[in-house]
mmCIF file of C-alpha atoms in Angstrom:
data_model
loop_
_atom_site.group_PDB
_atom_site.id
_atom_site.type_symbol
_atom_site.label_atom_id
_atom_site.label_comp_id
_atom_site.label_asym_id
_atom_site.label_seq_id
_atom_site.Cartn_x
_atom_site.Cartn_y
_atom_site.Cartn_z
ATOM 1 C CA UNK A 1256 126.759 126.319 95.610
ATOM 2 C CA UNK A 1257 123.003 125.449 95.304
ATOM 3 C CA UNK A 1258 121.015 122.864 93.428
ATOM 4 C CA UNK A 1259 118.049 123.239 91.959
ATOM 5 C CA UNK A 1260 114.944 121.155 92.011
ATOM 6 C CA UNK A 1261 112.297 120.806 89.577
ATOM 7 C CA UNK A 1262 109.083 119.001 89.975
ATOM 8 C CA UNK A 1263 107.966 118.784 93.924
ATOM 9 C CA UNK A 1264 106.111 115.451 93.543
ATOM 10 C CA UNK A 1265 107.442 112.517 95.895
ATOM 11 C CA UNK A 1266 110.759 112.352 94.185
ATOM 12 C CA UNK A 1267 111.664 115.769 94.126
ATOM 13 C CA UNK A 1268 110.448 116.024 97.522
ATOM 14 C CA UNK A 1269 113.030 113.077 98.066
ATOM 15 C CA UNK A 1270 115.644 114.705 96.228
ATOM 16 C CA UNK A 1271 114.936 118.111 97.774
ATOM 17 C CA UNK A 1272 115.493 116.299 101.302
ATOM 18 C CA UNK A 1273 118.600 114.371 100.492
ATOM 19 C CA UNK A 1274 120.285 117.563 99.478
ATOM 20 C CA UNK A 1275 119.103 119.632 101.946
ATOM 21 C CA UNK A 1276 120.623 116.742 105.188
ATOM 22 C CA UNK A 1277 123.746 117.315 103.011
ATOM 23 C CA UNK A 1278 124.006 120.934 103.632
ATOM 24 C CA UNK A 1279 123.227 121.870 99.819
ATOM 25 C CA UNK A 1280 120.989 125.204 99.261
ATOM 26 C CA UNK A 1281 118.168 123.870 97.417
ATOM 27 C CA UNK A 1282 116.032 126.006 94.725
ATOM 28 C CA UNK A 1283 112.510 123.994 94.445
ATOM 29 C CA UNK A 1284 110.094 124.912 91.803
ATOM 30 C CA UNK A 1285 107.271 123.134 90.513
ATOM 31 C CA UNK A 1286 104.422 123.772 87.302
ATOM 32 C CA UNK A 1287 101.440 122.667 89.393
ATOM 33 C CA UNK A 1288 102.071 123.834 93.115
ATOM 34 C CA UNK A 1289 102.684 126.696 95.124
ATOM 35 C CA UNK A 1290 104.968 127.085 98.220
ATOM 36 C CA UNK A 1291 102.072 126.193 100.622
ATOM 37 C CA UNK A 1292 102.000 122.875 99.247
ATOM 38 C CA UNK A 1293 105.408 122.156 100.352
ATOM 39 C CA UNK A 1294 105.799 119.859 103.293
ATOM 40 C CA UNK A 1295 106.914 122.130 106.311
ATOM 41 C CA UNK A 1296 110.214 119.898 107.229
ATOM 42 C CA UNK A 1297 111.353 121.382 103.495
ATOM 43 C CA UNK A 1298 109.299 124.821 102.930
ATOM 44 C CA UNK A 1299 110.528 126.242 106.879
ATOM 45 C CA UNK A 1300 114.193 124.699 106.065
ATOM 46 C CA UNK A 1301 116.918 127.364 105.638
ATOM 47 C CA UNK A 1302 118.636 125.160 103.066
ATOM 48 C CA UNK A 1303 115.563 125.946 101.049
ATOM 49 C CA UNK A 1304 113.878 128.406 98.624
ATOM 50 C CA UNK A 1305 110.647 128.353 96.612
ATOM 51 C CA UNK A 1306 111.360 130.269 93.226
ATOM 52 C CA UNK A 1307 108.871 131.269 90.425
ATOM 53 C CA UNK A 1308 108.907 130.584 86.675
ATOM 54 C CA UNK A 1309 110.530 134.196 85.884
ATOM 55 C CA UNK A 1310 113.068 133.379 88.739
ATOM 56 C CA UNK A 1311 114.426 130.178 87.711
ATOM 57 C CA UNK A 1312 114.599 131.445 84.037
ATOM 58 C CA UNK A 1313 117.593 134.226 85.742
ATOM 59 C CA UNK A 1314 119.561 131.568 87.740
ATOM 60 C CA UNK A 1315 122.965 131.013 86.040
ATOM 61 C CA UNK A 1316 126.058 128.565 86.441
ATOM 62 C CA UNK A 1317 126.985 131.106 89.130
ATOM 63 C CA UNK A 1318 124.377 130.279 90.950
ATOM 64 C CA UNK A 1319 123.091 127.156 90.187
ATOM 65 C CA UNK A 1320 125.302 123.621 90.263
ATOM 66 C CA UNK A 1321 123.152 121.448 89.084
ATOM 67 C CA UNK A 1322 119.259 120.842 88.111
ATOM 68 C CA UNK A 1323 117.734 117.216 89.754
ATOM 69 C CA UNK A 1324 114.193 116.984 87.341
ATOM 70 C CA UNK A 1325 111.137 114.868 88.035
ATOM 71 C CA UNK A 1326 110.587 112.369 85.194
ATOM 72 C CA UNK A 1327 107.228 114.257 84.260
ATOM 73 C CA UNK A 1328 108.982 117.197 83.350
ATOM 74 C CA UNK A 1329 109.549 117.178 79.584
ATOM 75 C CA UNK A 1330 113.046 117.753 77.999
ATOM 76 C CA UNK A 1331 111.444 121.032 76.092
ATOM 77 C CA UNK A 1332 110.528 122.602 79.434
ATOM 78 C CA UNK A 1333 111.912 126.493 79.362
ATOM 79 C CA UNK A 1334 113.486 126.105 82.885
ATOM 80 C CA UNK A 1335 115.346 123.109 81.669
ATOM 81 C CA UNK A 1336 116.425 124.909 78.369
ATOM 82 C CA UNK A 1337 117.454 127.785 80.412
ATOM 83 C CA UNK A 1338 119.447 125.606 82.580
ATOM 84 C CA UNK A 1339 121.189 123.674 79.264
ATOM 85 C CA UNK A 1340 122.067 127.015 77.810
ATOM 86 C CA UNK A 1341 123.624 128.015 80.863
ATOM 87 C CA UNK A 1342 125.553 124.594 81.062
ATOM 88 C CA UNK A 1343 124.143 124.057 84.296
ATOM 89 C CA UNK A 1344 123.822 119.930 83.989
ATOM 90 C CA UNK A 1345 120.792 118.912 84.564
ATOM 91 C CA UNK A 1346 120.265 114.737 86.136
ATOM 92 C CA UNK A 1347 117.788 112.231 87.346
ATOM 93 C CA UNK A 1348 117.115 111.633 90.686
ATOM 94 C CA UNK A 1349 118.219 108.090 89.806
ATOM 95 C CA UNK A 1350 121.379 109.537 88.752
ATOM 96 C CA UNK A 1351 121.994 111.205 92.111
ATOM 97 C CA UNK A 1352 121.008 108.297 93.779
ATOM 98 C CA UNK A 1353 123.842 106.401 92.262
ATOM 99 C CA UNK A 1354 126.638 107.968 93.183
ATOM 100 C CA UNK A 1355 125.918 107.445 97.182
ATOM 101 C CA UNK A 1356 124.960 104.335 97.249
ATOM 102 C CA UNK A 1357 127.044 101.526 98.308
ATOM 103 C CA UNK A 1358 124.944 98.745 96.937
ATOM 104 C CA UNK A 1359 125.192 97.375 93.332
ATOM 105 C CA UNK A 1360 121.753 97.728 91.618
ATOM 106 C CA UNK A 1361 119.331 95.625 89.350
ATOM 107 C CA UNK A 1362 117.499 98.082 86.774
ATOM 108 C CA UNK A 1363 114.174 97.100 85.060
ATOM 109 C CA UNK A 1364 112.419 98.753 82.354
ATOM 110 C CA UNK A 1365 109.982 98.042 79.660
ATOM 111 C CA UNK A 1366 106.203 99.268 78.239
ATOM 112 C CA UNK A 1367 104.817 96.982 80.405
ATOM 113 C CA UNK A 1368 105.074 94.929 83.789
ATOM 114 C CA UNK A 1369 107.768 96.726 85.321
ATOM 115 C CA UNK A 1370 106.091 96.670 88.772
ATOM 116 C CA UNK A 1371 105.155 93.990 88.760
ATOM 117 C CA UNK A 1372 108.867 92.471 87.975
ATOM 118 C CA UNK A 1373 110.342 94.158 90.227
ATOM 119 C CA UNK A 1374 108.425 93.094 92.851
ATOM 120 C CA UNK A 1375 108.905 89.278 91.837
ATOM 121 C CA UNK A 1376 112.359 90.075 91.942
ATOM 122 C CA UNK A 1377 112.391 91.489 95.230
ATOM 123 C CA UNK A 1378 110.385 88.637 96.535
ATOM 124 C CA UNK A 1379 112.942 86.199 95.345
ATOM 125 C CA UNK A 1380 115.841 88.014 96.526
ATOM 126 C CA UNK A 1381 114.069 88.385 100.072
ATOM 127 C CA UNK A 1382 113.155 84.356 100.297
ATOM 128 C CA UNK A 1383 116.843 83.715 98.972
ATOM 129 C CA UNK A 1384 118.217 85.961 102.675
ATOM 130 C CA UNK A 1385 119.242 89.456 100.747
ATOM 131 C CA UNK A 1386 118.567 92.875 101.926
ATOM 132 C CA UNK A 1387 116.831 94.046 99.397
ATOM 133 C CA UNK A 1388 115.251 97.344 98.345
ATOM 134 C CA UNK A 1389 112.600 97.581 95.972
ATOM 135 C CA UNK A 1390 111.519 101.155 94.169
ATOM 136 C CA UNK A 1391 112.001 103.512 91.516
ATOM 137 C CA UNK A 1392 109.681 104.585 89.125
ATOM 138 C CA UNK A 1393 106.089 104.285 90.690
ATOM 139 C CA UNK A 1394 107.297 102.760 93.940
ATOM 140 C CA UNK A 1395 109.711 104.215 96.767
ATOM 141 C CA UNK A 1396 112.430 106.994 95.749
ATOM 142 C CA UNK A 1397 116.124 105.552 95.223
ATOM 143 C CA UNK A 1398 117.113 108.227 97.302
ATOM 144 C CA UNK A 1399 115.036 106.920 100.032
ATOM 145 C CA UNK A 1400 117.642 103.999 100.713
ATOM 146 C CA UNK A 1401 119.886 105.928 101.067
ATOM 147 C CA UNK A 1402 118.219 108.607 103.555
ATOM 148 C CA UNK A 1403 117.310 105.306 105.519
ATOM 149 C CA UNK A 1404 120.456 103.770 106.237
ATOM 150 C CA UNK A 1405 119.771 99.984 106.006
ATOM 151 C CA UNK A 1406 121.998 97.929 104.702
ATOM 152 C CA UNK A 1407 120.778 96.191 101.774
ATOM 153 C CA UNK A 1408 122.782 93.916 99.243
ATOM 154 C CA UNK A 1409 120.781 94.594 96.534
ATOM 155 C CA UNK A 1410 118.704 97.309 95.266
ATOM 156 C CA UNK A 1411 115.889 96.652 92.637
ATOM 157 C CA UNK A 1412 114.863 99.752 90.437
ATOM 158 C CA UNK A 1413 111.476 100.111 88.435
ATOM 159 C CA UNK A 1414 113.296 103.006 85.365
ATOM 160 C CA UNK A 1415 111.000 104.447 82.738
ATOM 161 C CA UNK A 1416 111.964 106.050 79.480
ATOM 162 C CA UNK A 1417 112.216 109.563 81.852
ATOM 163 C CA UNK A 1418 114.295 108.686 84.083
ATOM 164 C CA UNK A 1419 116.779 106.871 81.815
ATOM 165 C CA UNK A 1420 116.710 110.084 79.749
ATOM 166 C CA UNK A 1421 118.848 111.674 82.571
ATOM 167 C CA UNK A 1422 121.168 109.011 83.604
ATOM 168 C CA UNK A 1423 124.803 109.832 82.763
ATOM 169 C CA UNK A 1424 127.237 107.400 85.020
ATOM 170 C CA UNK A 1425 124.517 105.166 87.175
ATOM 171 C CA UNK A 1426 125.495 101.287 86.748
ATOM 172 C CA UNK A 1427 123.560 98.789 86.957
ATOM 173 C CA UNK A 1428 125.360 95.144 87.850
ATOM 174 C CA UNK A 1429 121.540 93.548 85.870
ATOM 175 C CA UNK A 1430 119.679 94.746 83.415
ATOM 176 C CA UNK A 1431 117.122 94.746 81.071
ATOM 177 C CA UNK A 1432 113.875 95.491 78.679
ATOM 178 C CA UNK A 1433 110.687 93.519 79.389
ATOM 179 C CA UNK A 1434 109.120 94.532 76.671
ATOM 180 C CA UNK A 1435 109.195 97.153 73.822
ATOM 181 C CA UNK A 1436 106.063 99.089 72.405
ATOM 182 C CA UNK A 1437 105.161 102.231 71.161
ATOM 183 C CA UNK A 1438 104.511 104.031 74.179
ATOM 184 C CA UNK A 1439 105.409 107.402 75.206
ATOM 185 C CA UNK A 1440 105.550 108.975 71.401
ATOM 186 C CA UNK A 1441 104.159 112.050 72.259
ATOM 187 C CA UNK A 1442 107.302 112.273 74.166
ATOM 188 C CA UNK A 1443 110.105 110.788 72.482
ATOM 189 C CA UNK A 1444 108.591 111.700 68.674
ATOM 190 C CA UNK A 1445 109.433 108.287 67.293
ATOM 191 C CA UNK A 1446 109.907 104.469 68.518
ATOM 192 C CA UNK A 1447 113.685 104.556 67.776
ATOM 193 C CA UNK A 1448 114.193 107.230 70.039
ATOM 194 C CA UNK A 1449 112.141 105.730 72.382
ATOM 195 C CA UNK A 1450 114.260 102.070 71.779
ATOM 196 C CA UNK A 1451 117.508 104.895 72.304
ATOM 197 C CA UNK A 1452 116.445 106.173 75.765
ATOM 198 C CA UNK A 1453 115.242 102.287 77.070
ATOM 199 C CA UNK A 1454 118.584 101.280 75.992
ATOM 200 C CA UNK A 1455 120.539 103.534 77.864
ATOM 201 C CA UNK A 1456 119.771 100.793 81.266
ATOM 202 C CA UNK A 1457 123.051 99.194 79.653
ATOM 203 C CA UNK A 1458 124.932 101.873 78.525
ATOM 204 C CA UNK A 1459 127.224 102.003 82.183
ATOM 205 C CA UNK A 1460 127.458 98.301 82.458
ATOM 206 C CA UNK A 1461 130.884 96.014 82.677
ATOM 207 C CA UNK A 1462 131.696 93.329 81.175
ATOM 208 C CA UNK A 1463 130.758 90.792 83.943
ATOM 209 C CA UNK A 1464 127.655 92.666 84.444
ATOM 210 C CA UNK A 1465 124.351 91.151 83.174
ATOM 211 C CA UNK A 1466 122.026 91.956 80.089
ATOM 212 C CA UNK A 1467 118.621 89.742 80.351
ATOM 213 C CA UNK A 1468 117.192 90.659 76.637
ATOM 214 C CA UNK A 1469 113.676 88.731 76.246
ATOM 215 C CA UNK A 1470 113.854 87.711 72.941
ATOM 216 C CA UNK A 1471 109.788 86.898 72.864
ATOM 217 C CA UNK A 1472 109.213 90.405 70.738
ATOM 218 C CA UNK A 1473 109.886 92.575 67.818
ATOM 219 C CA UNK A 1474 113.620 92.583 66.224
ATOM 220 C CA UNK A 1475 114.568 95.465 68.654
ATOM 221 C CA UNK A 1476 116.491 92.658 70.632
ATOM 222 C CA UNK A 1477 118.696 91.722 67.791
ATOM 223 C CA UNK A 1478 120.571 95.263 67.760
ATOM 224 C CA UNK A 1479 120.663 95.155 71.719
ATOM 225 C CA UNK A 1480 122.688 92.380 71.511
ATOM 226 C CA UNK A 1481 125.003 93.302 69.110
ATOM 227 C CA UNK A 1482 125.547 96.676 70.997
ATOM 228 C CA UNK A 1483 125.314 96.127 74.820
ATOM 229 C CA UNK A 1484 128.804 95.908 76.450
ATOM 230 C CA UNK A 1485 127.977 92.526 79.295
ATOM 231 C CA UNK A 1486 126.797 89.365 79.189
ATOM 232 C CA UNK A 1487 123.489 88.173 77.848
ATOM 233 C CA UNK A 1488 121.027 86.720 79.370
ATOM 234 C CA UNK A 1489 118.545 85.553 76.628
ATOM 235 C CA UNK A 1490 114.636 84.560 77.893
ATOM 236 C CA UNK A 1491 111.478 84.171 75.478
ATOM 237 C CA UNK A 1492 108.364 83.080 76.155
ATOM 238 C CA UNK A 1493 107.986 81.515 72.353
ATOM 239 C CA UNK A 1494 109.892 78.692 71.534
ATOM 240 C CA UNK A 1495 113.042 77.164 72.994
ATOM 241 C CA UNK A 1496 116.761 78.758 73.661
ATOM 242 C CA UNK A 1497 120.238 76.459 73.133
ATOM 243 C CA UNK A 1498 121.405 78.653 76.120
ATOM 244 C CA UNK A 1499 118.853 80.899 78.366
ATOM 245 C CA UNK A 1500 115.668 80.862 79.700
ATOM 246 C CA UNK A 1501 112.472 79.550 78.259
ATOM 247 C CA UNK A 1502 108.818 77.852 78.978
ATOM 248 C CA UNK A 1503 107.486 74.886 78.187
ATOM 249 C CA UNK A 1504 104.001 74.291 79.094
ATOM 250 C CA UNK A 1505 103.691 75.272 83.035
ATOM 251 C CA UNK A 1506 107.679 74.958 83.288
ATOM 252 C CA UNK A 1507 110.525 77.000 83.471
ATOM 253 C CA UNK A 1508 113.505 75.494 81.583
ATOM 254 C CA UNK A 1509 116.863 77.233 82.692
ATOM 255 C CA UNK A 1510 119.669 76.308 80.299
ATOM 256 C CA UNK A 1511 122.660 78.736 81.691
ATOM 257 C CA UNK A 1512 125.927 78.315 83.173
ATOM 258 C CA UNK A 1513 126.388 75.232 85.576
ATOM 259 C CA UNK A 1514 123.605 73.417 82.915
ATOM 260 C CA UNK A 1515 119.718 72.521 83.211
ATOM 261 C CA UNK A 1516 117.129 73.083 85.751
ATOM 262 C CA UNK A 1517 112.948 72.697 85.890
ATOM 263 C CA UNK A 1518 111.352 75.446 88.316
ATOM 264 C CA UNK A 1519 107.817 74.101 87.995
ATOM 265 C CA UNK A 1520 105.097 76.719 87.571
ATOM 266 C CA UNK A 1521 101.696 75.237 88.313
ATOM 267 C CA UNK A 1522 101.292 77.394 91.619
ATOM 268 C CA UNK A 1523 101.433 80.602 89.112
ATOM 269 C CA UNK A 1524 97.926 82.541 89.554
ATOM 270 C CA UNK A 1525 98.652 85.782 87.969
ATOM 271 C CA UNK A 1526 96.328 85.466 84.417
ATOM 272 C CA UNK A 1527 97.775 86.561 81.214
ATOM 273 C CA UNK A 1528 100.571 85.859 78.794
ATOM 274 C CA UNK A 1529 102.535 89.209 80.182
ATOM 275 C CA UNK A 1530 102.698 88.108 83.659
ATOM 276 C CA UNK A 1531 104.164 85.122 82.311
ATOM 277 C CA UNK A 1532 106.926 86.933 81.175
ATOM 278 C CA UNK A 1533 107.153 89.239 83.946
ATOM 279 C CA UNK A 1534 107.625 85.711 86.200
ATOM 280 C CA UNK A 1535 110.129 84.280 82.925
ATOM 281 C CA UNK A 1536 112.124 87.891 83.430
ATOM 282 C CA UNK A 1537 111.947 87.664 87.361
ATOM 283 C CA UNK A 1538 112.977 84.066 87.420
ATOM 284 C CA UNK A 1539 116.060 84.651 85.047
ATOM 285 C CA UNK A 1540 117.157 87.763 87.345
ATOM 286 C CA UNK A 1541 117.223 85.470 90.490
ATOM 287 C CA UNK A 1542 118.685 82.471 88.720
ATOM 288 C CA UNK A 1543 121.679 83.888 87.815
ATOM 289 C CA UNK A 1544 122.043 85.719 90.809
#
C-alpha cells in the first residue's frame, strides 16, 4: 500500500524520506514545484512517484493508505477533499512522527514566540544533562529524530495552528499556549476556531501530564482550564499566583510543588515584554521538569 505526500517543502521532503527507508511507495505532489525540483536521493528512488493535479484527484482507498500534508496546504485543497471523500485519512507529519518515536515530547504553540521558547527550553534542558531535540514548526522536521537515531530524552516541538489541525493520537507529556491572538483568520474563519485547533496540544494528554496555561492574556485561559484533562501549570506575567509561576520586578517567583524559589533575572538581554514571557513560559517548562 502507498502513501501519499503533499507539499514537497522540507517536511514533506522529510516525510517523503522516512517512508520511503521504510519500504512504503510514496506518491509526492506539490502546488508550486515540478519533479525536477525534487532532490535526486527521492525523485531517482523506486519507492517514489511524482503525480499531477488530475492524477492525485483519481487515487482511491485502493490505492492510497494514507495522505501526510505540509502545514501550508489548506484544509479546502481539492486533493485533500478528494482524499476525505475517499476516506483515505489524511495526518500531520507531526502525527507520523509520533507514533515512532520513543521519546516523550514537550509541545509549544502560541501567536507569538514559539521559537524562541523552544529554544530556551532546549537550552535549559541541554545545561540540566538531557538529550534533547529541538524542532518542529520553522526549525528541524520531527521526523528528522527519528531518521537520525540519537537518543534523546526529550524532544521539544515548535506546533502551529496547521499542524495541530492534523494531529489525531500524538501526546505530548508538556504543553501549552504562549499566547493567543487573532492570527491566521483567513484560515481558520474565526478566533474560536482558531482557540479550537491551538487547543488540540492537550487534547492526547494524561492525567500526570502537564498543562502550562499563561494566564497574562485574554479569558481564553479560563475555558482551557476547565477543559484540559492534566495538571496545570499556571504562569502570568501580571500580577502574582497563590500557586505557579510569576515575576516580580527582574525575578522569577516559582510557587509549585516542593514550595518557593527566586531564579534571578538581571542577566536577561532579550528587550520586550514578550520575551519576558517566552523566558516566564521556558522557565516554568524546566522547573517542573
Amino acid at each position: 500500500m502507498a502513501s501519499i505526500v503533499l507539499g514537497l517543502g522540507k517536511t514533506g521532503l522529510s516525510v517523503a524520506r522516512f517512508l520511503i527507508e521504510r519500504g512504503t511507495m510514496v506518491y509526492g505532489y506539490d502546488d508550486w514545484k515540478e519533479s525536477g525540483d525534487c532532490p535526486s536521493d527521492v525523485i531517482g528512488n523506486n519507492h517514489f512517484r511524482w503525480i499531477s493535479h488530475s492524477e492525485a484527484l483519481t487515487l482511491t482507498s485502493r490505492e492510497v493508505e494514507e495522505g501526510v500534508v505540509s502545514p501550508g496546504l489548506p484544509g479546502v485543497h481539492p486533493i485533500l477533499r478528494h482524499l476525505e471523500a475517499e476516506g483515505i485519512p489524511v495526518v500531520s507529519e507531526i502525527e507520523l512522527a509520533s507514533r515512532s518515536i520513543a521519546f516523550p515530547l514537550i509541545g509549544v504553540t502560541g501567536s507569538n514566540g514559539k521559537s524562541t521558547t523552544v529554544s530556551l527550553i532546549g537550552t535549559f534542558l541541554s545545561h540540566a544533562g538531557y538529550s534533547v531535540f529541538t524542532g518542529g514548526n520553522l526549525g528541524t522536521p520531527l521526523l528528522d529524530a527519528i531518521r537520525s537515531h540519537n537518543h534523546y530524552d526529550w524532544g521539544v516541538v515548535e506546533l502551529s495552528s496547521f499542524q495541530l489541525e492534523r494531529i489525531y493520537t500524538a501526546r505530548f507529556q508538556v504543553a501549552g499556549i504562549l499566547n493567543l491572538y487573532p492570527n491566521h483568520l483567513d484560515r481558520h474563519l474565526t478566533l474560536v476556531n482558531y482557540f479550537a485547533t491551538k487547543k488540540r496540544i492537550f487534547e492526547n494528554q494524561k492525567r500526570t501530564d502537564l498543562a502550562v496555561v499563561n494566564l497574562s492574556t485574554t479569558p481564553w485561559h479560563t475555558k482551557l482550564c476547565r477543559e484540559v484533562p492534566s495538571r496545570i501549570v499556571p504562569i502570568t506575567t501580571r500580577g502574582e499566583l497563590r500557586e505557579g509561576f510569576f515575576f516580580h520586578r527582574d525575578t522569577i517567583i516559582e510557587q509549585f510543588l516542593d514550595g518557593g524559589k527566586r531564579i534571578s533575572c538581571q542577566g536577561w538581554r532579550l528587550p520586550g515584554f514578550h520575551n519576558r514571557e517566552n523566558l516566564l513560559f521556558a522557565c516554568a517548562v524546566a522547573r517542573t521538569l
